[in-house]
Short mmCIF file of C-alpha atoms and ligand atoms in Angstrom, two decimals:
data_model
loop_
_atom_site.label_atom_id
_atom_site.label_comp_id
_atom_site.label_asym_id
_atom_site.label_seq_id
_atom_site.Cartn_x
_atom_site.Cartn_y
_atom_site.Cartn_z
CA UNK A 1 285.24 130.40 237.41
CA UNK A 2 282.99 129.77 234.38
CA UNK A 3 279.26 129.69 234.86
CA UNK A 4 277.57 126.42 233.95
CA UNK A 5 274.19 126.64 232.22
CA UNK A 6 272.52 123.28 232.61
CA UNK A 7 269.18 121.47 232.96
CA UNK A 8 267.62 121.33 236.40
CA UNK A 9 264.61 119.57 237.93
CA UNK A 10 262.09 120.68 235.28
CA UNK A 11 264.37 119.47 232.48
CA UNK A 12 265.16 116.14 234.11
CA UNK A 13 261.51 115.46 234.93
CA UNK A 14 260.62 116.21 231.30
CA UNK A 15 263.20 113.68 230.09
CA UNK A 16 261.69 110.97 232.32
CA UNK A 17 258.13 111.83 231.25
CA UNK A 18 259.07 111.63 227.58
CA UNK A 19 260.88 108.32 228.19
CA UNK A 20 257.59 107.02 229.65
CA UNK A 21 255.58 108.35 226.69
CA UNK A 22 257.87 106.60 224.17
CA UNK A 23 257.72 103.36 226.17
CA UNK A 24 253.92 103.40 226.26
CA UNK A 25 253.83 104.43 222.61
CA UNK A 26 256.05 101.49 221.71
CA UNK A 27 253.94 98.98 223.65
CA UNK A 28 250.82 100.39 222.00
CA UNK A 29 252.14 99.38 218.57
CA UNK A 30 251.84 95.73 219.52
CA UNK A 31 248.02 95.37 219.41
CA UNK A 32 247.95 97.55 216.29
CA UNK A 33 250.40 95.23 214.53
CA UNK A 34 248.44 92.13 215.59
CA UNK A 35 245.28 93.53 213.99
CA UNK A 36 246.76 93.21 210.49
CA UNK A 37 248.34 90.29 208.70
CA UNK A 38 252.09 89.82 208.84
CA UNK A 39 252.94 91.07 205.35
CA UNK A 40 251.12 94.33 206.16
CA UNK A 41 253.35 95.27 209.09
CA UNK A 42 256.06 97.26 207.32
CA UNK A 43 255.09 100.61 208.84
CA UNK A 44 254.62 99.00 212.27
CA UNK A 45 258.17 97.69 212.10
CA UNK A 46 259.66 101.02 211.06
CA UNK A 47 257.63 102.80 213.75
CA UNK A 48 258.80 100.33 216.39
CA UNK A 49 262.37 101.10 215.37
CA UNK A 50 261.79 104.85 215.70
CA UNK A 51 260.13 104.59 219.11
CA UNK A 52 262.69 102.12 220.48
CA UNK A 53 265.59 104.41 219.56
CA UNK A 54 263.81 107.44 221.02
CA UNK A 55 263.00 105.54 224.21
CA UNK A 56 266.63 104.51 224.70
CA UNK A 57 267.84 108.01 223.86
CA UNK A 58 265.55 109.61 226.46
CA UNK A 59 266.49 106.99 229.06
CA UNK A 60 270.15 107.82 228.43
CA UNK A 61 269.55 111.56 228.77
CA UNK A 62 267.33 111.13 231.85
CA UNK A 63 270.09 109.13 233.55
CA UNK A 64 272.63 111.83 232.82
CA UNK A 65 274.32 110.42 229.71
CA UNK A 66 274.89 111.95 226.30
CA UNK A 67 275.51 115.45 227.51
CA UNK A 68 278.53 117.75 227.44
CA UNK A 69 279.42 121.38 228.14
CA UNK A 70 280.32 123.76 225.33
CA UNK A 71 281.96 127.15 225.91
CA UNK A 72 279.78 129.98 224.66
CA UNK A 73 279.59 133.76 224.29
CA UNK A 74 282.93 135.35 224.77
CA UNK A 75 283.93 138.90 224.11
CA UNK A 76 286.86 140.34 222.20
CA UNK A 77 288.26 141.85 225.37
CA UNK A 78 288.70 138.50 227.09
CA UNK A 79 288.68 135.98 224.28
CA UNK A 80 290.97 133.69 226.21
CA UNK A 81 288.45 133.26 229.01
CA UNK A 82 285.39 131.13 228.64
CA UNK A 83 282.74 132.75 230.82
CA UNK A 84 279.87 130.38 230.16
CA UNK A 85 279.56 126.71 229.45
CA UNK A 86 276.23 125.54 228.11
CA UNK A 87 275.02 121.98 228.46
CA UNK A 88 274.47 120.34 225.06
CA UNK A 89 272.57 117.06 224.86
CA UNK A 90 274.44 115.54 221.94
CA UNK A 91 272.60 112.23 222.51
CA UNK A 92 269.61 113.63 220.66
CA UNK A 93 271.65 113.91 217.47
CA UNK A 94 272.54 110.21 217.69
CA UNK A 95 268.82 109.50 218.11
CA UNK A 96 267.94 111.74 215.14
CA UNK A 97 270.69 110.19 213.00
CA UNK A 98 268.73 106.93 213.00
CA UNK A 99 265.11 107.98 213.61
CA UNK A 100 264.81 110.76 211.03
CA UNK A 101 265.90 108.46 208.15
CA UNK A 102 263.32 105.90 209.34
CA UNK A 103 260.56 108.53 209.45
CA UNK A 104 261.52 109.70 205.95
CA UNK A 105 261.56 106.07 204.79
CA UNK A 106 257.92 105.75 205.91
CA UNK A 107 256.96 108.84 203.92
CA UNK A 108 258.96 107.68 200.89
CA UNK A 109 257.38 104.22 200.87
CA UNK A 110 253.93 105.71 201.38
CA UNK A 111 254.42 107.90 198.31
CA UNK A 112 256.08 105.15 196.28
CA UNK A 113 259.18 107.33 195.88
CA UNK A 114 261.85 105.88 193.59
CA UNK A 115 264.79 104.08 195.26
CA UNK A 116 267.21 106.73 193.93
CA UNK A 117 265.17 109.60 195.39
CA UNK A 118 264.71 107.71 198.66
CA UNK A 119 268.46 107.25 199.04
CA UNK A 120 269.03 110.91 198.17
CA UNK A 121 266.50 112.07 200.79
CA UNK A 122 268.09 109.87 203.47
CA UNK A 123 271.63 111.02 202.59
CA UNK A 124 270.56 114.66 202.77
CA UNK A 125 269.01 113.92 206.15
CA UNK A 126 272.17 112.29 207.54
CA UNK A 127 274.13 115.27 206.21
CA UNK A 128 271.71 117.64 207.99
CA UNK A 129 272.02 115.87 211.35
CA UNK A 130 275.80 115.43 211.29
CA UNK A 131 276.50 119.04 210.30
CA UNK A 132 273.92 120.21 212.85
CA UNK A 133 275.75 118.25 215.57
CA UNK A 134 279.03 119.93 214.60
CA UNK A 135 277.29 123.30 214.86
CA UNK A 136 276.05 122.43 218.32
CA UNK A 137 279.51 121.41 219.49
CA UNK A 138 281.50 124.39 218.16
CA UNK A 139 283.14 126.13 221.11
CA UNK A 140 282.54 129.86 220.96
CA UNK A 141 285.51 132.14 220.65
CA UNK A 142 285.22 135.69 219.46
CA UNK A 143 285.00 135.94 215.65
CA UNK A 144 285.63 132.25 215.10
CA UNK A 145 283.35 130.11 217.25
CA UNK A 146 280.25 132.23 216.90
CA UNK A 147 280.70 132.44 213.17
CA UNK A 148 281.53 128.76 212.65
CA UNK A 149 278.44 127.84 214.60
CA UNK A 150 276.20 129.70 212.15
CA UNK A 151 278.19 128.37 209.20
CA UNK A 152 277.40 124.81 210.28
CA UNK A 153 273.81 125.83 210.92
CA UNK A 154 273.48 127.16 207.36
CA UNK A 155 275.17 124.08 205.91
CA UNK A 156 272.75 121.87 207.86
CA UNK A 157 269.76 123.90 206.60
CA UNK A 158 270.82 123.13 203.01
CA UNK A 159 270.39 119.42 203.83
CA UNK A 160 266.97 120.23 205.23
CA UNK A 161 265.93 122.00 202.02
CA UNK A 162 267.20 119.15 199.82
CA UNK A 163 265.17 116.62 201.84
CA UNK A 164 261.95 118.49 201.40
CA UNK A 165 262.54 119.51 197.81
CA UNK A 166 263.12 115.91 196.72
CA UNK A 167 260.43 114.44 198.96
CA UNK A 168 257.74 116.88 197.86
CA UNK A 169 258.50 117.07 194.13
CA UNK A 170 259.43 113.38 193.73
CA UNK A 171 256.74 112.29 196.19
CA UNK A 172 253.94 114.21 194.48
CA UNK A 173 254.97 112.77 191.13
CA UNK A 174 255.29 109.20 192.43
CA UNK A 175 252.12 109.28 194.51
CA UNK A 176 250.03 109.89 191.38
CA UNK A 177 250.29 106.14 190.88
CA UNK A 178 248.91 105.48 194.37
CA UNK A 179 245.22 105.24 195.31
CA UNK A 180 243.84 108.71 196.05
CA UNK A 181 243.44 108.04 199.78
CA UNK A 182 247.07 106.96 200.07
CA UNK A 183 248.18 110.01 198.15
CA UNK A 184 246.04 112.20 200.40
CA UNK A 185 247.62 110.67 203.50
CA UNK A 186 251.10 111.21 202.07
CA UNK A 187 250.37 114.89 201.34
CA UNK A 188 248.78 115.47 204.77
CA UNK A 189 251.56 113.72 206.69
CA UNK A 190 254.24 115.50 204.65
CA UNK A 191 252.77 118.93 205.37
CA UNK A 192 252.44 118.17 209.09
CA UNK A 193 255.94 116.71 209.24
CA UNK A 194 257.47 119.59 207.32
CA UNK A 195 255.98 122.12 209.75
CA UNK A 196 257.15 120.13 212.81
CA UNK A 197 260.64 119.58 211.42
CA UNK A 198 260.99 123.26 210.51
CA UNK A 199 260.65 124.06 214.21
CA UNK A 200 263.88 122.17 215.03
CA UNK A 201 266.29 124.67 213.46
CA UNK A 202 264.29 127.44 215.18
CA UNK A 203 264.80 125.80 218.57
CA UNK A 204 268.46 125.20 217.75
CA UNK A 205 268.94 128.86 216.80
CA UNK A 206 267.43 130.05 220.07
CA UNK A 207 269.31 127.54 222.25
CA UNK A 208 272.66 126.16 221.11
CA UNK A 209 272.83 128.90 218.47
CA UNK A 210 272.22 132.21 220.21
CA UNK A 211 271.88 130.99 223.83
CA UNK A 212 268.70 133.01 224.22
CA UNK A 213 266.67 130.50 226.21
CA UNK A 214 267.51 128.20 229.12
CA UNK A 215 268.54 124.56 228.85
CA UNK A 216 265.29 123.57 230.61
CA UNK A 217 263.22 125.39 228.00
CA UNK A 218 265.29 123.70 225.29
CA UNK A 219 264.64 120.25 226.79
CA UNK A 220 260.91 120.95 226.97
CA UNK A 221 260.73 122.39 223.43
CA UNK A 222 262.56 119.41 221.90
CA UNK A 223 260.44 117.06 224.03
CA UNK A 224 257.19 118.43 222.57
CA UNK A 225 258.62 118.28 219.04
CA UNK A 226 260.05 114.76 219.46
CA UNK A 227 256.81 113.34 220.83
CA UNK A 228 254.78 114.97 218.02
CA UNK A 229 257.22 114.04 215.25
CA UNK A 230 257.57 110.44 216.44
CA UNK A 231 254.51 109.27 218.42
CA UNK A 232 252.13 111.69 216.69
CA UNK A 233 253.48 110.82 213.26
CA UNK A 234 253.59 107.03 213.64
CA UNK A 235 250.16 106.75 215.25
CA UNK A 236 248.60 109.01 212.65
CA UNK A 237 250.18 106.93 209.88
CA UNK A 238 249.19 103.57 211.38
CA UNK A 239 245.68 104.52 212.49
CA UNK A 240 244.65 106.35 209.33
CA UNK A 241 246.20 103.69 207.16
CA UNK A 242 244.55 100.75 208.92
CA UNK A 243 241.15 102.15 208.19
CA UNK A 244 242.05 103.28 204.70
CA UNK A 245 242.97 101.34 201.63
CA UNK A 246 244.87 98.14 202.01
CA UNK A 247 247.16 98.11 198.99
CA UNK A 248 250.06 100.13 200.39
CA UNK A 249 250.36 97.82 203.36
CA UNK A 250 251.90 95.24 201.13
CA UNK A 251 254.34 97.65 199.44
C1 RET B 301 269.46 120.99 213.33
C2 RET B 301 270.67 121.93 213.29
C3 RET B 301 270.39 123.24 212.71
C4 RET B 301 269.86 123.17 211.33
C5 RET B 301 268.80 122.14 211.16
C6 RET B 301 268.57 121.15 212.10
C7 RET B 301 267.43 120.27 211.86
C8 RET B 301 266.97 119.29 212.63
C9 RET B 301 265.80 118.50 212.38
C10 RET B 301 265.56 117.51 213.27
C11 RET B 301 264.46 116.66 213.27
C12 RET B 301 264.32 115.78 214.24
C13 RET B 301 263.24 114.88 214.42
C14 RET B 301 263.37 114.08 215.48
C15 RET B 301 262.49 113.13 215.97
O1 RET B 301 261.51 112.68 215.52
C16 RET B 301 270.07 119.61 213.37
C17 RET B 301 268.69 121.27 214.61
C18 RET B 301 268.00 122.22 209.90
C19 RET B 301 264.91 118.78 211.25
C20 RET B 301 262.08 114.89 213.52
#
């Protein structure tokens, strides 16, 4: 009988808490949007999209949806027998598929990135998420599964590098035409976002990748990252921008 590695009370409670945080975060956008005139609500709209998707995704996971079991860690001696099945919350990849392009869109618009570069960044991001999902779903079998998993991981990391190469080089060039405060905010938010995003492949490697930490720890780690990368990011963008220069509000 295979052993099931899955989330328990701590993990499920975390999912509900994060659902609540995204809900409150979403409601909090309302008064912020009302403080500025209609044509200046682009970033509010994008942020509302991000937080709505995250809220639904966490509600789904908290109610037991969007999860599956993937066979892991077999040995040559008994390659035909799956000893462990690890719970994989694939719902988060569906969330990321839509929210990460929206977050990148905010950064791209803030910098005044060209349409071509913006499309490239978003395509690289979709590529990163889809290949990462495949990596997470690869069933382990000696010499094939374990290796394919890291192949997909590496392929996904290439998407990650393309995103940041284009965003930083193109963004720095484009943002020269922005007011200095806007440029400063773009650089600051990009650095913060890059550091946060870089933690995702690390968590993946330790969890779905090498199965070194529990599913509960995985849920908590992604929860902290998701709240920071979504609520932290959008509030920082909206609050700093409201009190900064007005020009970028109108695109
Ligand atoms: C995966 C798979 C392994 C390789 C890489 C990954 C990167 C994931 C990232 C996710 C970011 C998510 C955010 C969500 C919510 O705001 C898919 C884990 C590179 C960067 C920011």
